Coordinates of C-alpha atoms in Angstrom, one line a residue:
M171 CA 32.0 -56.5 33.2
K172 CA 29.8 -59.2 32.0
I173 CA 28.8 -61.1 28.7
K174 CA 25.8 -59.5 27.2
D175 CA 22.5 -61.2 27.1
G176 CA 21.9 -62.7 23.5
V177 CA 24.7 -65.1 23.0
M178 CA 25.1 -68.8 24.3
L179 CA 28.0 -71.0 25.0
R180 CA 27.6 -74.6 23.8
T181 CA 29.5 -77.5 23.3
V182 CA 29.5 -79.3 19.9
A183 CA 31.3 -82.4 19.4
D184 CA 34.6 -81.6 21.0
S185 CA 34.5 -77.9 20.4
T186 CA 33.2 -75.2 22.7
V187 CA 31.3 -72.5 20.6
V188 CA 29.7 -69.1 21.0
V189 CA 26.5 -68.4 19.1
P190 CA 24.4 -65.2 19.1
Y191 CA 20.6 -65.8 19.4
S192 CA 19.3 -62.5 19.5
E193 CA 19.8 -58.9 17.9
A194 CA 21.3 -57.7 21.3
V195 CA 24.7 -58.8 19.9
D196 CA 25.6 -57.5 16.4
F197 CA 27.5 -60.5 15.3
N198 CA 26.7 -63.2 12.6
G199 CA 28.5 -66.5 12.9
M200 CA 29.8 -68.4 15.7
I201 CA 33.1 -68.2 17.6
T202 CA 35.1 -71.4 18.4
L203 CA 36.8 -71.0 21.9
N204 CA 40.0 -73.0 23.3
R205 CA 39.8 -74.1 27.0
T206 CA 41.0 -70.9 28.4
G207 CA 38.7 -69.0 26.4
A208 CA 35.8 -71.0 27.4
F209 CA 36.7 -70.7 31.1
I210 CA 36.9 -67.0 30.7
W211 CA 33.7 -66.9 28.9
K212 CA 32.1 -68.8 31.8
Q213 CA 33.4 -66.5 34.4
L214 CA 31.9 -63.7 32.6
Q215 CA 28.5 -64.8 32.5
T216 CA 28.0 -63.3 35.9
E217 CA 29.2 -59.7 36.8
T218 CA 32.9 -60.1 37.4
T219 CA 35.7 -57.7 37.8
R220 CA 39.1 -57.8 36.2
D221 CA 40.9 -58.4 39.3
E222 CA 38.5 -61.3 40.1
L223 CA 39.0 -62.8 36.8
I224 CA 42.9 -62.5 37.1
A225 CA 42.5 -64.3 40.6
L226 CA 40.6 -67.1 39.0
L227 CA 42.9 -67.5 36.1
I228 CA 45.9 -67.7 38.6
K229 CA 44.1 -70.4 40.5
E230 CA 42.9 -72.4 37.6
Y231 CA 46.1 -72.5 35.6
S232 CA 48.7 -71.8 38.2
I233 CA 50.1 -69.0 36.2
D234 CA 51.7 -65.7 37.2
E235 CA 49.8 -62.3 37.7
A236 CA 51.4 -60.8 34.6
T237 CA 50.3 -63.7 32.3
A238 CA 46.9 -63.8 33.8
G239 CA 46.4 -60.1 33.3
A240 CA 47.3 -60.2 29.7
D241 CA 43.8 -59.6 28.7
S242 CA 43.8 -59.4 24.8
F243 CA 40.9 -61.8 24.7
I244 CA 38.7 -59.7 27.0
K245 CA 39.7 -56.6 24.9
R246 CA 38.6 -58.5 21.8
L247 CA 35.3 -59.3 23.4
G248 CA 34.7 -55.7 24.2
E249 CA 35.6 -54.5 20.8
E250 CA 33.0 -57.2 19.2
G251 CA 30.5 -55.9 21.5
F252 CA 29.9 -59.0 23.6
L253 CA 30.7 -57.3 27.0
E254 CA 28.2 -55.1 29.0

């Protein structure tokens, strides 16, 4: 899975936001991400499997596999059309 082209991740003041810049993504507005959301987004800017992402989350946050595998944010990204 991978983030579609047409959206960019930017830091504005102390916030990390996602902003669409093309019609490839049918979304108007911007999304503010917390630290974990920004970490996941950055990992998904290149092709990444679910297992690879879980391993990265475990390493970055010292959490267990069940917690790392709770992919509600990733599911939401898919539902909103941000993933290829």
